[in-house]
Short mmCIF file of N, CA and C in Angstrom, two decimals:
data_model
loop_
_atom_site.label_atom_id
_atom_site.label_comp_id
_atom_site.label_asym_id
_atom_site.label_seq_id
_atom_site.Cartn_x
_atom_site.Cartn_y
_atom_site.Cartn_z
N MET A 1493 0.83 -1.17 0.00
CA MET A 1493 0.00 0.00 0.00
C MET A 1493 0.88 1.24 0.00
N ILE A 1494 0.50 2.23 -0.76
CA ILE A 1494 1.23 3.49 -0.86
C ILE A 1494 0.84 4.39 0.31
N SER A 1495 1.84 4.93 1.00
CA SER A 1495 1.59 5.90 2.06
C SER A 1495 1.73 7.30 1.48
N PHE A 1496 0.60 7.89 1.12
CA PHE A 1496 0.63 9.23 0.54
C PHE A 1496 1.16 10.24 1.56
N ASP A 1497 0.83 10.05 2.84
CA ASP A 1497 1.31 11.00 3.85
C ASP A 1497 2.83 10.96 3.95
N ARG A 1498 3.43 9.79 3.86
CA ARG A 1498 4.89 9.70 3.92
C ARG A 1498 5.51 10.42 2.73
N MET A 1499 4.90 10.28 1.55
CA MET A 1499 5.40 11.00 0.37
C MET A 1499 5.24 12.51 0.56
N LEU A 1500 4.08 12.92 1.10
CA LEU A 1500 3.84 14.35 1.33
C LEU A 1500 4.83 14.91 2.35
N ALA A 1501 5.14 14.13 3.39
CA ALA A 1501 6.08 14.60 4.41
C ALA A 1501 7.44 14.88 3.79
N GLY A 1502 7.91 13.99 2.92
CA GLY A 1502 9.18 14.22 2.23
C GLY A 1502 9.12 15.43 1.32
N HIS A 1503 8.03 15.58 0.63
CA HIS A 1503 7.82 16.71 -0.27
C HIS A 1503 7.88 18.02 0.52
N MET A 1504 7.22 18.06 1.68
CA MET A 1504 7.19 19.28 2.49
C MET A 1504 8.57 19.59 3.08
N ARG A 1505 9.34 18.55 3.43
CA ARG A 1505 10.70 18.80 3.94
C ARG A 1505 11.56 19.49 2.88
N VAL A 1506 11.38 19.11 1.63
CA VAL A 1506 12.20 19.66 0.54
C VAL A 1506 11.65 20.99 0.02
N PHE A 1507 10.36 21.04 -0.26
CA PHE A 1507 9.79 22.21 -0.95
C PHE A 1507 8.99 23.14 -0.04
N GLY A 1508 8.61 22.68 1.14
CA GLY A 1508 7.77 23.48 2.03
C GLY A 1508 8.53 24.63 2.67
N GLN A 1509 7.79 25.62 3.07
CA GLN A 1509 8.37 26.73 3.81
C GLN A 1509 7.59 26.87 5.11
N PRO A 1510 8.22 27.44 6.13
CA PRO A 1510 7.53 27.56 7.42
C PRO A 1510 6.39 28.56 7.35
N ALA A 1511 5.34 28.24 8.09
CA ALA A 1511 4.18 29.11 8.20
C ALA A 1511 3.62 28.96 9.62
N ARG A 1512 2.89 29.94 10.05
CA ARG A 1512 2.24 29.91 11.38
C ARG A 1512 0.74 29.85 11.14
N TYR A 1513 0.11 28.77 11.63
CA TYR A 1513 -1.32 28.58 11.44
C TYR A 1513 -2.06 28.99 12.70
N MET A 1514 -3.10 29.81 12.56
CA MET A 1514 -3.84 30.33 13.71
C MET A 1514 -5.33 30.03 13.55
N PRO A 1515 -5.81 28.97 14.22
CA PRO A 1515 -7.24 28.64 14.13
C PRO A 1515 -8.10 29.80 14.62
N GLY A 1516 -9.09 30.15 13.83
CA GLY A 1516 -9.98 31.25 14.19
C GLY A 1516 -9.28 32.60 14.28
N GLY A 1517 -8.06 32.69 13.78
CA GLY A 1517 -7.30 33.93 13.85
C GLY A 1517 -6.66 34.17 15.21
N ASN A 1518 -6.73 33.18 16.11
CA ASN A 1518 -6.22 33.30 17.46
C ASN A 1518 -4.71 33.00 17.49
N ALA A 1519 -3.90 34.05 17.66
CA ALA A 1519 -2.45 33.87 17.66
C ALA A 1519 -1.98 32.99 18.81
N ASP A 1520 -2.67 33.05 19.96
CA ASP A 1520 -2.28 32.24 21.12
C ASP A 1520 -2.47 30.75 20.87
N ALA A 1521 -3.38 30.39 19.99
CA ALA A 1521 -3.64 28.97 19.66
C ALA A 1521 -2.85 28.54 18.43
N GLY A 1522 -2.00 29.42 17.90
CA GLY A 1522 -1.27 29.14 16.67
C GLY A 1522 -0.21 28.08 16.83
N PHE A 1523 0.14 27.47 15.72
CA PHE A 1523 1.19 26.44 15.69
C PHE A 1523 1.89 26.49 14.34
N ASP A 1524 3.11 25.96 14.32
CA ASP A 1524 3.92 25.98 13.11
C ASP A 1524 3.58 24.82 12.18
N VAL A 1525 3.53 25.10 10.89
CA VAL A 1525 3.33 24.10 9.85
C VAL A 1525 4.33 24.37 8.74
N ARG A 1526 4.48 23.42 7.84
CA ARG A 1526 5.26 23.63 6.62
C ARG A 1526 4.30 23.43 5.46
N GLY A 1527 4.45 24.28 4.45
CA GLY A 1527 3.57 24.16 3.31
C GLY A 1527 4.20 24.75 2.06
N VAL A 1528 3.62 24.40 0.94
CA VAL A 1528 4.07 24.94 -0.35
C VAL A 1528 3.15 26.10 -0.69
N PHE A 1529 3.74 27.30 -0.73
CA PHE A 1529 2.98 28.53 -0.96
C PHE A 1529 3.09 28.95 -2.41
N ASP A 1530 1.97 29.34 -2.97
CA ASP A 1530 1.92 29.88 -4.33
C ASP A 1530 1.09 31.15 -4.27
N ARG A 1531 1.75 32.28 -4.48
CA ARG A 1531 1.06 33.57 -4.37
C ARG A 1531 0.04 33.80 -5.49
N ALA A 1532 0.25 33.20 -6.63
CA ALA A 1532 -0.61 33.45 -7.80
C ALA A 1532 -1.09 32.14 -8.42
N HIS A 1533 -1.86 31.38 -7.67
CA HIS A 1533 -2.43 30.13 -8.18
C HIS A 1533 -3.62 30.46 -9.08
N HIS A 1534 -3.63 29.92 -10.28
CA HIS A 1534 -4.73 30.16 -11.21
C HIS A 1534 -5.72 29.00 -11.13
N GLN A 1535 -6.98 29.35 -10.97
CA GLN A 1535 -8.03 28.34 -10.91
C GLN A 1535 -9.07 28.67 -11.98
N ILE A 1536 -9.43 27.66 -12.74
CA ILE A 1536 -10.41 27.84 -13.81
C ILE A 1536 -11.62 26.97 -13.49
N GLU A 1537 -12.78 27.58 -13.49
CA GLU A 1537 -14.04 26.88 -13.26
C GLU A 1537 -14.97 27.19 -14.42
N ILE A 1538 -16.00 26.39 -14.54
CA ILE A 1538 -17.01 26.61 -15.57
C ILE A 1538 -18.29 27.11 -14.90
N SER A 1539 -18.82 28.20 -15.40
CA SER A 1539 -20.04 28.78 -14.84
C SER A 1539 -21.22 27.83 -15.02
N ALA A 1540 -21.94 27.61 -13.94
CA ALA A 1540 -23.15 26.77 -14.01
C ALA A 1540 -24.25 27.49 -14.77
N HIS A 1541 -24.16 28.79 -14.84
CA HIS A 1541 -25.20 29.59 -15.50
C HIS A 1541 -25.14 29.48 -17.02
N ASP A 1542 -23.97 29.74 -17.59
CA ASP A 1542 -23.89 29.77 -19.05
C ASP A 1542 -22.74 28.95 -19.63
N GLY A 1543 -22.01 28.23 -18.77
CA GLY A 1543 -20.92 27.38 -19.26
C GLY A 1543 -19.65 28.13 -19.61
N ALA A 1544 -19.60 29.44 -19.32
CA ALA A 1544 -18.41 30.24 -19.62
C ALA A 1544 -17.32 29.95 -18.59
N PRO A 1545 -16.06 29.98 -19.02
CA PRO A 1545 -14.97 29.77 -18.06
C PRO A 1545 -14.80 30.99 -17.14
N ILE A 1546 -14.52 30.71 -15.87
CA ILE A 1546 -14.27 31.74 -14.89
C ILE A 1546 -12.87 31.50 -14.34
N THR A 1547 -12.00 32.47 -14.47
CA THR A 1547 -10.62 32.34 -14.01
C THR A 1547 -10.41 33.25 -12.82
N SER A 1548 -9.77 32.71 -11.79
CA SER A 1548 -9.41 33.53 -10.64
C SER A 1548 -7.96 33.25 -10.27
N THR A 1549 -7.32 34.24 -9.69
CA THR A 1549 -5.95 34.11 -9.23
C THR A 1549 -5.94 34.40 -7.74
N ARG A 1550 -5.54 33.39 -6.96
CA ARG A 1550 -5.57 33.50 -5.50
C ARG A 1550 -4.29 32.91 -4.93
N PRO A 1551 -3.87 33.38 -3.76
CA PRO A 1551 -2.78 32.70 -3.08
C PRO A 1551 -3.28 31.39 -2.49
N VAL A 1552 -2.44 30.37 -2.48
CA VAL A 1552 -2.80 29.08 -1.89
C VAL A 1552 -1.61 28.55 -1.08
N LEU A 1553 -1.93 27.71 -0.11
CA LEU A 1553 -0.90 27.02 0.67
C LEU A 1553 -1.29 25.56 0.72
N GLY A 1554 -0.41 24.70 0.24
CA GLY A 1554 -0.62 23.25 0.31
C GLY A 1554 0.02 22.71 1.57
N VAL A 1555 -0.76 22.00 2.40
CA VAL A 1555 -0.28 21.48 3.68
C VAL A 1555 -0.68 20.02 3.85
N ARG A 1556 -0.01 19.34 4.78
CA ARG A 1556 -0.38 17.97 5.15
C ARG A 1556 -1.50 18.01 6.17
N ALA A 1557 -2.52 17.20 5.98
CA ALA A 1557 -3.62 17.11 6.93
C ALA A 1557 -3.13 16.61 8.28
N ALA A 1558 -2.06 15.80 8.29
CA ALA A 1558 -1.54 15.23 9.54
C ALA A 1558 -1.00 16.29 10.50
N GLU A 1559 -0.77 17.49 10.03
CA GLU A 1559 -0.25 18.55 10.90
C GLU A 1559 -1.34 19.22 11.73
N PHE A 1560 -2.60 18.84 11.51
CA PHE A 1560 -3.72 19.51 12.15
C PHE A 1560 -4.46 18.56 13.09
N THR A 1561 -4.80 19.05 14.29
CA THR A 1561 -5.64 18.25 15.19
C THR A 1561 -7.11 18.45 14.87
N GLN A 1562 -7.45 19.61 14.30
CA GLN A 1562 -8.79 19.93 13.80
C GLN A 1562 -8.63 20.34 12.34
N PRO A 1563 -9.57 19.96 11.48
CA PRO A 1563 -9.44 20.36 10.07
C PRO A 1563 -9.42 21.89 9.93
N PRO A 1564 -8.61 22.41 9.02
CA PRO A 1564 -8.62 23.85 8.77
C PRO A 1564 -10.02 24.31 8.36
N ALA A 1565 -10.35 25.56 8.74
CA ALA A 1565 -11.69 26.08 8.47
C ALA A 1565 -11.61 27.49 7.90
N CYS A 1566 -12.68 27.88 7.24
CA CYS A 1566 -12.79 29.25 6.74
C CYS A 1566 -12.68 30.21 7.92
N GLY A 1567 -11.93 31.29 7.74
CA GLY A 1567 -11.76 32.27 8.79
C GLY A 1567 -10.51 32.06 9.62
N ASP A 1568 -9.87 30.88 9.51
CA ASP A 1568 -8.58 30.68 10.15
C ASP A 1568 -7.57 31.59 9.46
N CYS A 1569 -6.44 31.83 10.11
CA CYS A 1569 -5.40 32.68 9.53
C CYS A 1569 -4.10 31.91 9.42
N VAL A 1570 -3.26 32.33 8.49
CA VAL A 1570 -1.93 31.75 8.34
C VAL A 1570 -0.96 32.89 8.02
N GLN A 1571 0.18 32.88 8.72
CA GLN A 1571 1.24 33.85 8.45
C GLN A 1571 2.32 33.16 7.64
N ILE A 1572 2.66 33.78 6.52
CA ILE A 1572 3.69 33.25 5.64
C ILE A 1572 4.61 34.41 5.28
N GLY A 1573 5.87 34.28 5.63
CA GLY A 1573 6.84 35.32 5.28
C GLY A 1573 6.45 36.71 5.75
N GLY A 1574 5.88 36.82 6.93
CA GLY A 1574 5.52 38.12 7.48
C GLY A 1574 4.17 38.65 7.04
N GLU A 1575 3.48 37.97 6.13
CA GLU A 1575 2.15 38.39 5.69
C GLU A 1575 1.09 37.48 6.30
N THR A 1576 -0.06 38.04 6.63
CA THR A 1576 -1.16 37.27 7.17
C THR A 1576 -2.24 37.11 6.12
N PHE A 1577 -2.72 35.87 5.97
CA PHE A 1577 -3.77 35.54 5.02
C PHE A 1577 -4.92 34.86 5.77
N TYR A 1578 -6.12 35.01 5.26
CA TYR A 1578 -7.29 34.29 5.77
C TYR A 1578 -7.53 33.05 4.92
N VAL A 1579 -7.94 31.98 5.55
CA VAL A 1579 -8.35 30.79 4.82
C VAL A 1579 -9.79 31.01 4.37
N THR A 1580 -10.02 30.95 3.06
CA THR A 1580 -11.37 31.15 2.54
C THR A 1580 -12.00 29.85 2.04
N ASP A 1581 -11.15 28.84 1.74
CA ASP A 1581 -11.70 27.58 1.24
C ASP A 1581 -10.67 26.46 1.44
N PRO A 1582 -10.79 25.67 2.51
CA PRO A 1582 -9.89 24.53 2.66
C PRO A 1582 -10.38 23.38 1.78
N GLN A 1583 -9.49 22.82 0.95
CA GLN A 1583 -9.89 21.77 0.01
C GLN A 1583 -9.05 20.51 0.23
N PRO A 1584 -9.52 19.59 1.11
CA PRO A 1584 -8.79 18.33 1.30
C PRO A 1584 -8.94 17.45 0.07
N ASP A 1585 -7.88 16.69 -0.25
CA ASP A 1585 -7.95 15.83 -1.43
C ASP A 1585 -8.29 14.38 -1.11
N GLY A 1586 -8.45 14.07 0.18
CA GLY A 1586 -8.79 12.70 0.57
C GLY A 1586 -7.59 11.77 0.67
N HIS A 1587 -6.39 12.27 0.40
CA HIS A 1587 -5.17 11.47 0.47
C HIS A 1587 -4.14 12.08 1.41
N GLY A 1588 -4.58 12.99 2.28
CA GLY A 1588 -3.67 13.57 3.27
C GLY A 1588 -3.13 14.95 2.94
N HIS A 1589 -3.57 15.54 1.83
CA HIS A 1589 -3.13 16.88 1.44
C HIS A 1589 -4.33 17.81 1.49
N ILE A 1590 -4.09 19.05 1.91
CA ILE A 1590 -5.15 20.07 1.92
C ILE A 1590 -4.64 21.29 1.19
N LYS A 1591 -5.38 21.75 0.20
CA LYS A 1591 -5.06 23.00 -0.49
C LYS A 1591 -5.90 24.09 0.19
N LEU A 1592 -5.22 25.05 0.80
CA LEU A 1592 -5.89 26.15 1.46
C LEU A 1592 -5.94 27.33 0.51
N ILE A 1593 -7.14 27.69 0.09
CA ILE A 1593 -7.32 28.88 -0.74
C ILE A 1593 -7.32 30.06 0.23
N LEU A 1594 -6.49 31.05 -0.05
CA LEU A 1594 -6.27 32.16 0.87
C LEU A 1594 -6.74 33.48 0.29
N SER A 1595 -6.87 34.46 1.18
CA SER A 1595 -7.21 35.82 0.79
C SER A 1595 -6.53 36.78 1.75
N LYS A 1596 -6.18 37.95 1.27
CA LYS A 1596 -5.61 38.98 2.15
C LYS A 1596 -6.68 39.65 3.02
N THR A 1597 -7.94 39.57 2.58
CA THR A 1597 -9.04 40.15 3.34
C THR A 1597 -10.05 39.05 3.66
N LEU A 1598 -10.76 39.21 4.76
CA LEU A 1598 -11.77 38.25 5.14
C LEU A 1598 -12.98 38.40 4.23
N GLU A 1599 -13.34 37.30 3.57
CA GLU A 1599 -14.47 37.36 2.62
C GLU A 1599 -15.72 36.82 3.25
#
């Protein structure tokens, strides 16, 4: 059986950068994580209304689910390189990885 988490752990050791995760924006409850940060992640979706493509560019942080005692939630905060971002959409992949869609402002 393939251990996706073990592969992700190695990936994060090599490519991840340190970040501070703060559940609910509470700095006192914060803890350190490693993740792969992309300031300009492009996401393309298809409109349910007319089938037109919708493109957005958002910062994202890819993290291991194993680093969390509670799943990440909308409204949590993460500090990366001195900047604070809000989690607007945590997207677990079911294999131990979570893509956190971020925003500079609370949406």
